[in-house]
Amino acid sequence: MKQTLFKHLKEVKNLDSEGIFLVPSETNLNIFYAMIIGGNDTPYEGGFFMFEFNFENDYPNNPPLCTFLNTNIYNRGRVNPNTYQSKYKGKVCLSLLGTWGTKTWDPDRSSIGEVLLAIKAMVFVKDPLQECEPPYKHSLYLRDGYTYSVMVLTFMDYILGTIKKMKDDSFTECYIEPFRDIILDYINE
């Protein structure tokens, strides 16, 4: 497990240019925290989205357990149909993780890098209601309204909320602190 995990972690280092970052927990060698910066031309643009990955479940034979973390500052709604707030255990619905549809994880080919790229490409999309819930035919009016609410949520919870927590001296959230310099560099650009 450890050799494969270290090999996959080296591959993730190449994803910095995609706005994808991964760091180990300081207290548990099986836990890693990831941050995905929302892509340009999406309602998630500039948002700092945090995840926890737990590699205790026989990785790479099975996918890591993935938990979506949030800022819990404003939380006025769900930011995506495939992510759930932490009060619902932060579930991320993705077939690669085995949390939606047919599990597509392949122990010989799948990796943490693939999971992170899949989250960015298939969850943080331009039209989240349509692209993340394809069986449903939502009207353009409903889709535009949902996309606008996602933009507001991204700004309030995942940009301002993250900055607010970073400025709070009493705040020491383990999943934001390792990304402090990356967040500050991104904001200053």
C-alpha positions as protocol buffer text, in pm:
chain_id: "A"
residue {
  index: 1
  type: MET
  ca { x: 0 y: 0 z: 0 }
}
residue {
  index: 2
  type: LYS
  ca { x: 262 y: 256 z: 106 }
}
residue {
  index: 3
  type: GLN
  ca { x: 473 y: 221 z: -212 }
}
residue {
  index: 4
  type: THR
  ca { x: 171 y: 270 z: -436 }
}
residue {
  index: 5
  type: LEU
  ca { x: 46 y: 560 z: -224 }
}
residue {
  index: 6
  type: PHE
  ca { x: 384 y: 738 z: -239 }
}
residue {
  index: 7
  type: LYS
  ca { x: 398 y: 688 z: -616 }
}
residue {
  index: 8
  type: HIS
  ca { x: 48 y: 836 z: -652 }
}
residue {
  index: 9
  type: LEU
  ca { x: 133 y: 1127 z: -421 }
}
residue {
  index: 10
  type: LYS
  ca { x: 432 y: 1217 z: -640 }
}
residue {
  index: 11
  type: GLU
  ca { x: 196 y: 1232 z: -939 }
}
residue {
  index: 12
  type: VAL
  ca { x: -31 y: 1476 z: -754 }
}
residue {
  index: 13
  type: LYS
  ca { x: 259 y: 1724 z: -721 }
}
residue {
  index: 14
  type: ASN
  ca { x: 220 y: 1783 z: -1096 }
}
residue {
  index: 15
  type: LEU
  ca { x: -138 y: 1902 z: -1047 }
}
residue {
  index: 16
  type: ASP
  ca { x: -47 y: 2233 z: -879 }
}
residue {
  index: 17
  type: SER
  ca { x: -91 y: 2411 z: -1213 }
}
residue {
  index: 18
  type: GLU
  ca { x: -448 y: 2275 z: -1224 }
}
residue {
  index: 19
  type: GLY
  ca { x: -527 y: 2434 z: -888 }
}
residue {
  index: 20
  type: ILE
  ca { x: -513 y: 2097 z: -708 }
}
residue {
  index: 21
  type: PHE
  ca { x: -304 y: 2055 z: -392 }
}
residue {
  index: 22
  type: LEU
  ca { x: -258 y: 1769 z: -147 }
}
residue {
  index: 23
  type: VAL
  ca { x: -84 y: 1766 z: 192 }
}
residue {
  index: 24
  type: PRO
  ca { x: -51 y: 1504 z: 466 }
}
residue {
  index: 25
  type: SER
  ca { x: -213 y: 1540 z: 807 }
}
residue {
  index: 26
  type: GLU
  ca { x: 34 y: 1628 z: 1080 }
}
residue {
  index: 27
  type: THR
  ca { x: -127 y: 1379 z: 1319 }
}
residue {
  index: 28
  type: ASN
  ca { x: -231 y: 1077 z: 1109 }
}
residue {
  index: 29
  type: LEU
  ca { x: -24 y: 922 z: 828 }
}
residue {
  index: 30
  type: ASN
  ca { x: -337 y: 778 z: 663 }
}
residue {
  index: 31
  type: ILE
  ca { x: -508 y: 1117 z: 628 }
}
residue {
  index: 32
  type: PHE
  ca { x: -439 y: 1374 z: 356 }
}
residue {
  index: 33
  type: TYR
  ca { x: -607 y: 1708 z: 291 }
}
residue {
  index: 34
  type: ALA
  ca { x: -673 y: 1836 z: -57 }
}
residue {
  index: 35
  type: MET
  ca { x: -765 y: 2180 z: -183 }
}
residue {
  index: 36
  type: ILE
  ca { x: -913 y: 2241 z: -525 }
}
residue {
  index: 37
  type: ILE
  ca { x: -935 y: 2599 z: -648 }
}
residue {
  index: 38
  type: GLY
  ca { x: -1246 y: 2650 z: -858 }
}
residue {
  index: 39
  type: GLY
  ca { x: -1167 y: 2686 z: -1228 }
}
residue {
  index: 40
  type: ASN
  ca { x: -1204 y: 2990 z: -1451 }
}
residue {
  index: 41
  type: ASP
  ca { x: -1537 y: 3042 z: -1627 }
}
residue {
  index: 42
  type: THR
  ca { x: -1726 y: 2830 z: -1374 }
}
residue {
  index: 43
  type: PRO
  ca { x: -1949 y: 2946 z: -1087 }
}
residue {
  index: 44
  type: TYR
  ca { x: -1680 y: 2801 z: -858 }
}
residue {
  index: 45
  type: GLU
  ca { x: -1408 y: 3035 z: -986 }
}
residue {
  index: 46
  type: GLY
  ca { x: -1162 y: 3131 z: -714 }
}
residue {
  index: 47
  type: GLY
  ca { x: -1329 y: 2920 z: -444 }
}
residue {
  index: 48
  type: PHE
  ca { x: -1115 y: 2716 z: -205 }
}
residue {
  index: 49
  type: PHE
  ca { x: -1274 y: 2372 z: -175 }
}
residue {
  index: 50
  type: MET
  ca { x: -1131 y: 2137 z: 88 }
}
residue {
  index: 51
  type: PHE
  ca { x: -1141 y: 1759 z: 109 }
}
residue {
  index: 52
  type: GLU
  ca { x: -1012 y: 1493 z: 344 }
}
residue {
  index: 53
  type: PHE
  ca { x: -885 y: 1163 z: 208 }
}
residue {
  index: 54
  type: ASN
  ca { x: -849 y: 861 z: 433 }
}
residue {
  index: 55
  type: PHE
  ca { x: -629 y: 582 z: 295 }
}
residue {
  index: 56
  type: GLU
  ca { x: -703 y: 324 z: 565 }
}
residue {
  index: 57
  type: ASN
  ca { x: -943 y: 114 z: 357 }
}
residue {
  index: 58
  type: ASP
  ca { x: -700 y: -114 z: 169 }
}
residue {
  index: 59
  type: TYR
  ca { x: -574 y: 145 z: -81 }
}
residue {
  index: 60
  type: PRO
  ca { x: -513 y: 95 z: -376 }
}
residue {
  index: 61
  type: ASN
  ca { x: -742 y: -211 z: -387 }
}
residue {
  index: 62
  type: ASN
  ca { x: -1023 y: 25 z: -287 }
}
residue {
  index: 63
  type: PRO
  ca { x: -1054 y: 400 z: -330 }
}
residue {
  index: 64
  type: PRO
  ca { x: -971 y: 631 z: -41 }
}
residue {
  index: 65
  type: LEU
  ca { x: -1259 y: 757 z: 169 }
}
residue {
  index: 66
  type: CYS
  ca { x: -1328 y: 1115 z: 57 }
}
residue {
  index: 67
  type: THR
  ca { x: -1498 y: 1377 z: 273 }
}
residue {
  index: 68
  type: PHE
  ca { x: -1599 y: 1721 z: 148 }
}
residue {
  index: 69
  type: LEU
  ca { x: -1512 y: 1981 z: 410 }
}
residue {
  index: 70
  type: ASN
  ca { x: -1665 y: 2326 z: 422 }
}
residue {
  index: 71
  type: THR
  ca { x: -1614 y: 2656 z: 595 }
}
residue {
  index: 72
  type: ASN
  ca { x: -1936 y: 2646 z: 800 }
}
residue {
  index: 73
  type: ILE
  ca { x: -1949 y: 3026 z: 804 }
}
residue {
  index: 74
  type: TYR
  ca { x: -2267 y: 3101 z: 610 }
}
residue {
  index: 75
  type: ASN
  ca { x: -2376 y: 2769 z: 455 }
}
residue {
  index: 76
  type: ARG
  ca { x: -2681 y: 2897 z: 275 }
}
residue {
  index: 77
  type: GLY
  ca { x: -2715 y: 2582 z: 61 }
}
residue {
  index: 78
  type: ARG
  ca { x: -2541 y: 2305 z: -127 }
}
residue {
  index: 79
  type: VAL
  ca { x: -2269 y: 2417 z: -359 }
}
residue {
  index: 80
  type: ASN
  ca { x: -2314 y: 2117 z: -590 }
}
residue {
  index: 81
  type: PRO
  ca { x: -2560 y: 1828 z: -632 }
}
residue {
  index: 82
  type: ASN
  ca { x: -2270 y: 1584 z: -583 }
}
residue {
  index: 83
  type: THR
  ca { x: -2130 y: 1728 z: -260 }
}
residue {
  index: 84
  type: TYR
  ca { x: -2292 y: 1729 z: 79 }
}
residue {
  index: 85
  type: GLN
  ca { x: -2220 y: 1951 z: 380 }
}
residue {
  index: 86
  type: SER
  ca { x: -2023 y: 1808 z: 668 }
}
residue {
  index: 87
  type: LYS
  ca { x: -2338 y: 1753 z: 877 }
}
residue {
  index: 88
  type: TYR
  ca { x: -2415 y: 1482 z: 618 }
}
residue {
  index: 89
  type: LYS
  ca { x: -2064 y: 1344 z: 664 }
}
residue {
  index: 90
  type: GLY
  ca { x: -1933 y: 1543 z: 366 }
}
residue {
  index: 91
  type: LYS
  ca { x: -2024 y: 1284 z: 107 }
}
residue {
  index: 92
  type: VAL
  ca { x: -1884 y: 1327 z: -244 }
}
residue {
  index: 93
  type: CYS
  ca { x: -2088 y: 1141 z: -507 }
}
residue {
  index: 94
  type: LEU
  ca { x: -1852 y: 1007 z: -770 }
}
residue {
  index: 95
  type: SER
  ca { x: -1856 y: 664 z: -934 }
}
residue {
  index: 96
  type: LEU
  ca { x: -1476 y: 645 z: -910 }
}
residue {
  index: 97
  type: LEU
  ca { x: -1512 y: 657 z: -530 }
}
residue {
  index: 98
  type: GLY
  ca { x: -1796 y: 406 z: -532 }
}
residue {
  index: 99
  type: THR
  ca { x: -2036 y: 660 z: -381 }
}
residue {
  index: 100
  type: TRP
  ca { x: -2259 y: 699 z: -687 }
}
residue {
  index: 101
  type: GLY
  ca { x: -2368 y: 450 z: -950 }
}
residue {
  index: 102
  type: THR
  ca { x: -2133 y: 169 z: -1042 }
}
residue {
  index: 103
  type: LYS
  ca { x: -1792 y: 178 z: -876 }
}
residue {
  index: 104
  type: THR
  ca { x: -1532 y: 234 z: -1149 }
}
residue {
  index: 105
  type: TRP
  ca { x: -1221 y: 221 z: -930 }
}
residue {
  index: 106
  type: ASP
  ca { x: -951 y: 1 z: -1085 }
}
residue {
  index: 107
  type: PRO
  ca { x: -674 y: -91 z: -837 }
}
residue {
  index: 108
  type: ASP
  ca { x: -422 y: -127 z: -1119 }
}
residue {
  index: 109
  type: ARG
  ca { x: -492 y: 208 z: -1287 }
}
residue {
  index: 110
  type: SER
  ca { x: -684 y: 439 z: -1054 }
}
residue {
  index: 111
  type: SER
  ca { x: -508 y: 686 z: -823 }
}
residue {
  index: 112
  type: ILE
  ca { x: -567 y: 977 z: -589 }
}
residue {
  index: 113
  type: GLY
  ca { x: -462 y: 1211 z: -872 }
}
residue {
  index: 114
  type: GLU
  ca { x: -736 y: 1066 z: -1091 }
}
residue {
  index: 115
  type: VAL
  ca { x: -990 y: 1123 z: -812 }
}
residue {
  index: 116
  type: LEU
  ca { x: -883 y: 1486 z: -767 }
}
residue {
  index: 117
  type: LEU
  ca { x: -894 y: 1553 z: -1143 }
}
residue {
  index: 118
  type: ALA
  ca { x: -1237 y: 1387 z: -1163 }
}
residue {
  index: 119
  type: ILE
  ca { x: -1371 y: 1607 z: -884 }
}
residue {
  index: 120
  type: LYS
  ca { x: -1243 y: 1920 z: -1057 }
}
residue {
  index: 121
  type: ALA
  ca { x: -1363 y: 1812 z: -1402 }
}
residue {
  index: 122
  type: MET
  ca { x: -1696 y: 1651 z: -1313 }
}
residue {
  index: 123
  type: VAL
  ca { x: -1811 y: 1833 z: -999 }
}
residue {
  index: 124
  type: PHE
  ca { x: -1684 y: 2191 z: -1032 }
}
residue {
  index: 125
  type: VAL
  ca { x: -1835 y: 2250 z: -1375 }
}
residue {
  index: 126
  type: LYS
  ca { x: -1984 y: 2543 z: -1569 }
}
residue {
  index: 127
  type: ASP
  ca { x: -2348 y: 2426 z: -1543 }
}
residue {
  index: 128
  type: PRO
  ca { x: -2364 y: 2221 z: -1221 }
}
residue {
  index: 129
  type: LEU
  ca { x: -2734 y: 2140 z: -1223 }
}
residue {
  index: 130
  type: GLN
  ca { x: -2731 y: 2007 z: -1578 }
}
residue {
  index: 131
  type: GLU
  ca { x: -2387 y: 1843 z: -1581 }
}
residue {
  index: 132
  type: CYS
  ca { x: -2412 y: 1683 z: -1236 }
}
residue {
  index: 133
  type: GLU
  ca { x: -2771 y: 1561 z: -1268 }
}
residue {
  index: 134
  type: PRO
  ca { x: -2791 y: 1454 z: -1634 }
}
residue {
  index: 135
  type: PRO
  ca { x: -3101 y: 1233 z: -1609 }
}
residue {
  index: 136
  type: TYR
  ca { x: -3307 y: 1537 z: -1516 }
}
residue {
  index: 137
  type: LYS
  ca { x: -3410 y: 1790 z: -1778 }
}
residue {
  index: 138
  type: HIS
  ca { x: -3397 y: 2116 z: -1585 }
}
residue {
  index: 139
  type: SER
  ca { x: -3525 y: 2431 z: -1751 }
}
residue {
  index: 140
  type: LEU
  ca { x: -3269 y: 2693 z: -1850 }
}
residue {
  index: 141
  type: TYR
  ca { x: -3432 y: 2935 z: -1604 }
}
residue {
  index: 142
  type: LEU
  ca { x: -3385 y: 2690 z: -1314 }
}
residue {
  index: 143
  type: ARG
  ca { x: -3030 y: 2606 z: -1422 }
}
residue {
  index: 144
  type: ASP
  ca { x: -2933 y: 2974 z: -1447 }
}
residue {
  index: 145
  type: GLY
  ca { x: -3083 y: 3044 z: -1104 }
}
residue {
  index: 146
  type: TYR
  ca { x: -2897 y: 2752 z: -949 }
}
residue {
  index: 147
  type: THR
  ca { x: -2570 y: 2854 z: -1116 }
}
residue {
  index: 148
  type: TYR
  ca { x: -2611 y: 3208 z: -982 }
}
residue {
  index: 149
  type: SER
  ca { x: -2675 y: 3076 z: -629 }
}
residue {
  index: 150
  type: VAL
  ca { x: -2360 y: 2860 z: -660 }
}
residue {
  index: 151
  type: MET
  ca { x: -2159 y: 3171 z: -755 }
}
residue {
  index: 152
  type: VAL
  ca { x: -2291 y: 3352 z: -447 }
}
residue {
  index: 153
  type: LEU
  ca { x: -2223 y: 3050 z: -222 }
}
residue {
  index: 154
  type: THR
  ca { x: -1873 y: 3016 z: -364 }
}
residue {
  index: 155
  type: PHE
  ca { x: -1800 y: 3381 z: -294 }
}
residue {
  index: 156
  type: MET
  ca { x: -1956 y: 3386 z: 55 }
}
residue {
  index: 157
  type: ASP
  ca { x: -1846 y: 3046 z: 191 }
}
residue {
  index: 158
  type: TYR
  ca { x: -1546 y: 2935 z: -8 }
}
residue {
  index: 159
  type: ILE
  ca { x: -1368 y: 3266 z: -67 }
}
residue {
  index: 160
  type: LEU
  ca { x: -1476 y: 3512 z: 204 }
}
residue {
  index: 161
  type: GLY
  ca { x: -1543 y: 3235 z: 458 }
}
residue {
  index: 162
  type: THR
  ca { x: -1196 y: 3090 z: 407 }
}
residue {
  index: 163
  type: ILE
  ca { x: -1031 y: 3432 z: 435 }
}
residue {
  index: 164
  type: LYS
  ca { x: -1235 y: 3513 z: 747 }
}
residue {
  index: 165
  type: LYS
  ca { x: -1122 y: 3192 z: 915 }
}
residue {
  index: 166
  type: MET
  ca { x: -759 y: 3257 z: 820 }
}
residue {
  index: 167
  type: LYS
  ca { x: -772 y: 3604 z: 979 }
}
residue {
  index: 168
  type: ASP
  ca { x: -926 y: 3478 z: 1302 }
}
residue {
  index: 169
  type: ASP
  ca { x: -641 y: 3434 z: 1553 }
}
residue {
  index: 170
  type: SER
  ca { x: -834 y: 3166 z: 1741 }
}
residue {
  index: 171
  type: PHE
  ca { x: -888 y: 2964 z: 1425 }
}
residue {
  index: 172
  type: THR
  ca { x: -657 y: 2667 z: 1371 }
}
residue {
  index: 173
  type: GLU
  ca { x: -857 y: 2447 z: 1136 }
}
residue {
  index: 174
  type: CYS
  ca { x: -626 y: 2164 z: 1036 }
}
residue {
  index: 175
  type: TYR
  ca { x: -753 y: 2148 z: 679 }
}
residue {
  index: 176
  type: ILE
  ca { x: -702 y: 2514 z: 586 }
}
residue {
  index: 177
  type: GLU
  ca { x: -377 y: 2592 z: 766 }
}
residue {
  index: 178
  type: PRO
  ca { x: -150 y: 2379 z: 539 }
}
residue {
  index: 179
  type: PHE
  ca { x: -281 y: 2574 z: 238 }
}
residue {
  index: 180
  type: ARG
  ca { x: -243 y: 2923 z: 391 }
}
residue {
  index: 181
  type: ASP
  ca { x: 50 y: 3031 z: 170 }
}
residue {
  index: 182
  type: ILE
  ca { x: -112 y: 2895 z: -147 }
}
residue {
  index: 183
  type: ILE
  ca { x: -438 y: 3077 z: -67 }
}
residue {
  index: 184
  type: LEU
  ca { x: -259 y: 3404 z: 9 }
}
residue {
  index: 185
  type: ASP
  ca { x: -50 y: 3379 z: -311 }
}
residue {
  index: 186
  type: TYR
  ca { x: -366 y: 3312 z: -513 }
}
residue {
  index: 187
  type: ILE
  ca { x: -550 y: 3607 z: -360 }
}
residue {
  index: 188
  type: ASN
  ca { x: -254 y: 3840 z: -420 }
}
residue {
  index: 189
  type: GLU
  ca { x: -229 y: 3751 z: -791 }
}
